[in-house]
Short mmCIF file of C-alpha atoms in Angstrom, two decimals:
data_model
loop_
_atom_site.label_atom_id
_atom_site.label_comp_id
_atom_site.label_asym_id
_atom_site.label_seq_id
_atom_site.Cartn_x
_atom_site.Cartn_y
_atom_site.Cartn_z
CA ARG I 24 0.06 -0.10 -0.05
CA THR I 25 1.51 3.54 -1.01
CA VAL I 26 0.49 6.81 0.52
CA PRO I 27 -1.47 8.94 -2.16
CA ASN I 28 0.55 11.32 -3.85
CA GLN I 29 0.62 14.84 -2.35
CA GLY I 30 0.82 17.51 -4.79
CA GLY I 31 3.28 16.09 -7.35
CA VAL I 32 5.80 14.80 -4.48
CA PRO I 33 7.00 11.36 -5.87
CA SER I 34 6.07 8.06 -4.14
CA LEU I 35 8.85 6.23 -2.71
CA ASP I 36 8.50 3.46 -4.71
CA GLU I 37 8.82 5.97 -7.67
CA LEU I 38 12.02 7.01 -6.25
CA ALA I 39 13.50 3.31 -5.92
CA GLY I 40 16.71 1.99 -7.79
CA ASP I 41 16.66 -0.49 -10.15
CA TRP I 42 17.59 -4.18 -9.56
CA LEU I 43 21.61 -3.85 -9.63
CA PRO I 44 24.22 -7.14 -9.74
CA MET I 45 25.70 -6.95 -6.04
CA ASN I 46 29.29 -7.65 -7.61
CA SER I 47 28.71 -4.29 -9.49
CA LEU I 48 28.32 -2.36 -6.17
CA GLY I 49 30.87 -0.39 -4.36
CA SER I 50 29.15 -0.29 -1.09
CA TYR I 51 26.02 -2.31 -0.51
CA PRO I 52 22.32 -0.57 0.02
CA ALA I 53 21.76 0.52 3.53
CA LEU I 54 18.55 1.71 5.74
CA ASN I 55 17.28 3.80 8.56
CA ASN I 56 14.02 3.94 10.27
CA PHE I 57 14.60 7.72 11.99
CA VAL I 58 15.91 5.97 15.10
CA GLY I 59 18.82 3.74 13.30
CA SER I 60 20.10 2.46 10.70
CA LEU I 61 21.75 -0.57 8.85
CA GLN I 62 23.67 -2.06 5.88
CA VAL I 63 22.70 -5.14 3.93
CA THR I 64 25.26 -7.82 3.24
CA ASP I 65 25.60 -9.99 0.15
CA ASP I 66 23.84 -12.84 2.28
CA MET I 67 20.43 -13.28 1.84
CA VAL I 68 19.72 -12.27 5.26
CA GLY I 69 22.43 -10.74 6.76
CA VAL I 70 22.40 -7.33 8.23
CA LYS I 71 26.03 -5.59 9.28
CA HIS I 72 26.74 -2.00 11.03
CA LEU I 73 23.22 -2.01 12.57
CA THR I 74 23.01 1.00 15.28
CA PHE I 75 20.30 1.89 17.68
CA PRO I 76 22.02 4.51 19.60
CA PRO I 77 23.81 3.57 22.35
CA PHE I 78 23.57 0.00 20.58
CA SER I 79 26.24 -0.99 17.80
CA GLN I 80 26.63 -4.12 15.96
CA ALA I 81 29.76 -6.06 15.36
CA GLN I 82 29.89 -8.32 12.07
CA ASP I 83 26.91 -9.55 10.78
CA SER I 84 23.13 -11.31 11.68
CA GLY I 85 23.37 -14.04 9.80
CA THR I 86 23.68 -16.30 6.87
CA LEU I 87 21.02 -18.37 4.98
CA ARG I 88 21.21 -21.88 3.60
CA VAL I 89 18.87 -23.82 1.31
CA ASN I 90 19.14 -27.30 1.41
CA GLY I 91 22.35 -27.22 3.44
CA ARG I 92 24.12 -25.07 0.65
CA PRO I 93 24.99 -21.05 1.15
CA LEU I 94 23.01 -18.94 -0.59
CA ARG I 95 24.41 -15.38 -2.04
CA ALA I 96 22.46 -12.51 -3.56
CA THR I 97 23.35 -11.74 -6.96
CA ASP I 98 21.13 -9.06 -7.15
CA SER I 99 20.01 -5.99 -4.67
CA ARG I 100 17.30 -3.74 -5.04
CA TRP I 101 16.91 -0.41 -2.77
CA TYR I 102 14.04 1.28 -1.41
CA ALA I 103 14.18 4.02 1.09
CA TYR I 104 12.17 1.98 3.30
CA GLN I 105 13.37 -1.87 2.32
CA VAL I 106 16.12 -3.37 0.62
CA LEU I 107 15.25 -6.55 -1.86
CA ARG I 108 17.99 -9.17 -2.32
CA ARG I 109 17.59 -12.00 -4.78
CA ASN I 110 18.75 -15.39 -6.21
CA ARG I 111 17.54 -17.31 -9.28
CA SER I 112 18.50 -21.37 -10.06
CA ALA I 113 16.74 -22.99 -12.75
CA GLU I 114 14.76 -24.98 -9.78
CA LEU I 115 14.15 -22.02 -7.17
CA GLU I 116 14.00 -18.41 -6.91
CA VAL I 117 14.74 -16.77 -3.45
CA GLU I 118 13.77 -13.27 -2.93
CA THR I 119 14.35 -11.35 0.71
CA SER I 120 13.15 -8.07 1.96
CA VAL I 121 14.84 -6.55 5.05
CA ARG I 122 12.77 -3.67 6.67
CA MET I 123 13.17 -2.08 9.87
CA VAL I 124 10.30 -1.65 12.50
CA HIS I 125 9.17 2.50 12.13
CA GLU I 126 10.95 4.54 14.77
CA LYS I 127 11.49 1.15 17.21
CA GLN I 128 14.72 -1.03 17.71
CA GLY I 129 13.71 -4.12 15.42
CA VAL I 130 14.45 -5.35 12.03
CA LEU I 131 12.03 -7.46 9.92
CA PHE I 132 13.48 -9.92 7.68
CA ARG I 133 11.06 -11.49 5.01
CA LEU I 134 11.86 -14.66 3.17
CA LYS I 135 10.22 -15.82 0.05
CA LEU I 136 10.38 -18.98 -1.99
CA LYS I 137 9.38 -19.48 -5.50
CA ASN I 138 9.29 -23.26 -6.60
CA LEU I 139 10.39 -22.93 -10.55
CA GLN I 140 9.89 -26.75 -11.31
CA ARG I 141 7.04 -28.88 -12.42
CA LEU I 142 7.04 -30.83 -9.29
CA ALA I 143 6.84 -30.00 -5.70
CA GLN I 144 10.06 -29.48 -3.80
CA ASN I 145 10.95 -30.08 -0.22
CA VAL I 146 13.31 -27.34 0.84
CA GLU I 147 15.27 -26.84 4.30
CA VAL I 148 15.68 -23.64 4.99
CA SER I 149 18.12 -22.60 7.89
CA ILE I 150 19.58 -19.42 8.93
CA ARG I 151 22.76 -18.87 11.52
CA LEU I 152 21.70 -16.31 13.51
CA ALA I 153 24.18 -13.76 15.34
CA GLY I 154 23.09 -10.64 17.40
CA LEU I 155 26.62 -9.47 18.55
CA ILE I 156 25.33 -6.03 19.61
CA GLY I 157 27.03 -4.02 22.55
CA GLU I 158 25.82 -0.90 24.68
CA TYR I 159 28.21 2.09 24.47
CA GLN I 160 27.39 5.70 25.99
CA SER I 161 30.58 7.21 24.18
CA ASN I 162 33.18 7.14 21.78
CA TRP I 163 30.59 7.58 18.89
CA GLY I 164 32.66 8.98 15.95
CA TRP I 165 33.49 7.95 12.35
CA ASP I 166 34.53 4.38 13.78
CA LEU I 167 31.60 2.98 15.57
CA PRO I 168 32.32 1.51 19.10
CA VAL I 169 31.74 -2.43 18.68
CA PRO I 170 31.80 -5.29 20.52
CA LYS I 171 35.80 -6.81 19.83
CA ALA I 172 34.95 -10.75 20.30
CA ASP I 173 32.53 -13.55 19.96
CA ASN I 174 33.13 -14.77 23.52
CA GLU I 175 31.56 -11.30 24.94
CA PHE I 176 28.01 -13.28 24.33
CA THR I 177 26.21 -16.36 25.46
CA ALA I 178 22.94 -17.43 24.01
CA SER I 179 19.94 -18.91 25.33
CA LYS I 180 16.29 -20.08 24.23
CA THR I 181 13.32 -18.03 26.04
CA GLY I 182 9.57 -17.95 25.54
CA GLY I 183 9.29 -21.64 25.89
CA GLY I 184 12.00 -22.35 23.57
CA SER I 185 10.57 -20.26 20.68
CA ILE I 186 12.78 -17.08 21.03
CA LEU I 187 16.66 -16.78 20.69
CA LEU I 188 18.09 -14.43 23.01
CA VAL I 189 21.68 -13.27 22.75
CA ARG I 190 23.19 -11.54 25.90
CA HIS I 191 26.31 -9.21 25.87
CA ALA I 192 28.49 -9.82 28.91
CA LYS I 193 29.93 -6.42 29.01
CA SER I 194 26.55 -4.26 29.00
CA SER I 195 22.73 -4.59 29.30
CA ALA I 196 22.50 -5.23 25.45
CA ARG I 197 20.19 -7.80 24.47
CA VAL I 198 18.94 -9.03 20.70
CA ALA I 199 16.32 -11.50 20.12
CA PHE I 200 15.00 -13.44 17.26
CA ALA I 201 11.30 -14.87 17.14
CA PHE I 202 9.88 -16.04 14.15
CA ALA I 203 6.54 -15.63 12.65
CA GLN I 204 6.27 -18.86 11.41
CA ARG I 205 7.41 -21.64 14.03
CA PRO I 206 10.72 -23.25 13.05
CA ASP I 207 11.24 -27.05 13.17
CA ARG I 208 14.64 -26.34 14.82
CA LEU I 209 15.88 -23.59 16.95
CA GLU I 210 19.27 -24.89 18.14
CA LEU I 211 22.29 -22.85 20.33
CA GLU I 212 25.39 -22.59 18.40
CA GLY I 213 28.14 -20.73 19.91
CA SER I 214 27.25 -17.23 21.03
CA GLY I 215 24.16 -17.45 18.59
CA GLY I 216 21.72 -19.85 17.08
CA GLN I 217 20.66 -22.06 14.26
CA VAL I 218 17.24 -22.05 13.27
CA ALA I 219 15.30 -24.14 10.21
CA TRP I 220 12.15 -24.89 8.26
CA GLN I 221 11.27 -27.81 6.11
CA VAL I 222 9.15 -26.37 3.71
CA GLU I 223 7.15 -28.04 0.74
CA VAL I 224 6.89 -25.79 -2.26
CA ASN I 225 4.62 -26.51 -4.96
CA PRO I 226 4.80 -25.77 -8.77
CA SER I 227 4.61 -22.06 -9.26
CA GLN I 228 4.21 -21.49 -5.49
CA ASP I 229 5.45 -18.77 -3.17
CA ARG I 230 6.24 -19.76 0.51
CA ILE I 231 7.08 -17.32 3.04
CA ILE I 232 9.10 -17.27 5.94
CA ASP I 233 9.14 -13.96 8.47
CA PHE I 234 11.24 -13.21 11.60
CA VAL I 235 12.55 -10.32 13.45
CA MET I 236 15.51 -8.91 15.24
CA ALA I 237 14.77 -6.66 18.55
CA VAL I 238 17.60 -4.90 20.00
CA GLY I 239 17.01 -3.45 23.75
CA ASP I 240 18.29 -3.43 27.48
CA GLY I 241 17.36 -6.47 29.40
CA ASP I 242 15.74 -10.00 28.56
CA ASP I 243 12.39 -9.36 29.50
CA GLU I 244 11.56 -6.41 27.56
CA THR I 245 13.72 -7.24 24.55
CA SER I 246 12.11 -10.77 24.29
CA ARG I 247 8.62 -9.39 24.67
CA LEU I 248 9.06 -7.04 21.84
CA ALA I 249 10.36 -9.58 19.66
CA LYS I 250 7.67 -11.87 20.36
CA GLN I 251 4.76 -8.63 19.86
CA TRP I 252 6.57 -7.84 16.28
CA ALA I 253 6.58 -11.23 15.26
CA LEU I 254 2.85 -11.80 16.14
CA GLU I 255 2.21 -8.87 14.33
CA PHE I 256 4.70 -8.95 11.31
CA GLU I 257 2.20 -8.30 8.54
CA GLN I 258 1.32 -4.89 10.46
CA ASN I 259 4.84 -4.00 11.24
CA PHE I 260 6.06 -4.93 7.67
CA ASP I 261 3.22 -2.73 6.10
CA SER I 262 3.58 0.13 8.15
CA SER I 263 7.39 0.41 7.84
CA LYS I 264 6.49 1.24 4.65
CA THR I 265 3.59 3.72 5.15
CA LEU I 266 4.72 5.59 7.93
CA TRP I 267 8.29 6.09 6.31
CA GLU I 268 6.22 7.17 2.99
CA LYS I 269 3.92 9.73 5.01
CA ARG I 270 7.25 11.27 6.89
CA PHE I 271 8.62 11.94 3.22
CA ALA I 272 5.35 13.26 1.91
CA ASP I 273 5.03 15.51 5.19
CA ALA I 274 8.33 17.02 4.19
CA PHE I 275 6.45 19.05 1.49
CA VAL I 276 3.82 20.37 3.35
CA LEU I 277 3.93 23.66 5.42
CA GLY I 278 3.16 23.62 8.99
CA ASN I 279 3.48 19.63 8.96
CA SER I 280 3.90 18.13 12.68
CA PHE I 281 7.83 18.10 12.63
#
């Protein structure tokens, strides 16, 4: 859904970039939601340089495997409110979208699988998840303060085993991953976790997997937000676009609320 055009102001969809090969980009696309920002990686679901001051990320958030094979994005497309990435083979088309919860410390991930074969496919989708984020009250300059090592973090399962929670030992920073579609497997792996779904995809059918990443202080609040955003994923996914577009359109209106 797009906010109606106001006085000739183009919509964010009209301002979107074209699909571009990842190997042609000197710097990968980035997003912001007015309280934080991130940059995507060439993995289909990974993000890096995620900041919600005073929270700052080291390394990246994860890697995708399909049927045990690492899947890299071949192309990407930038919008102000999302970045799309895709990979297409003779058997399967995979497209992902990453968005940010509007003005909140959260990231929304959507993974779409399309079967290009004439027969149904049973597909295993697995993601290595990492939440290497610390809290820093100072030293925010051109070089961001970030955690130095994986061993600063521990991981556990909360929410009856349905949420992956990552704790930073040197600060109160917490990262929680929650899933709109219950995974078949969620396992702890070092300072992060591994999540997997077994998905049957019929010919020409799209199957969707949605998950969220919440950043905050303390176990309970961060887990609560991740669970809430996963339960209300569609609403948050849609509003990340409409509220961003409203903010952009308001910039061209005299006497707006800002």
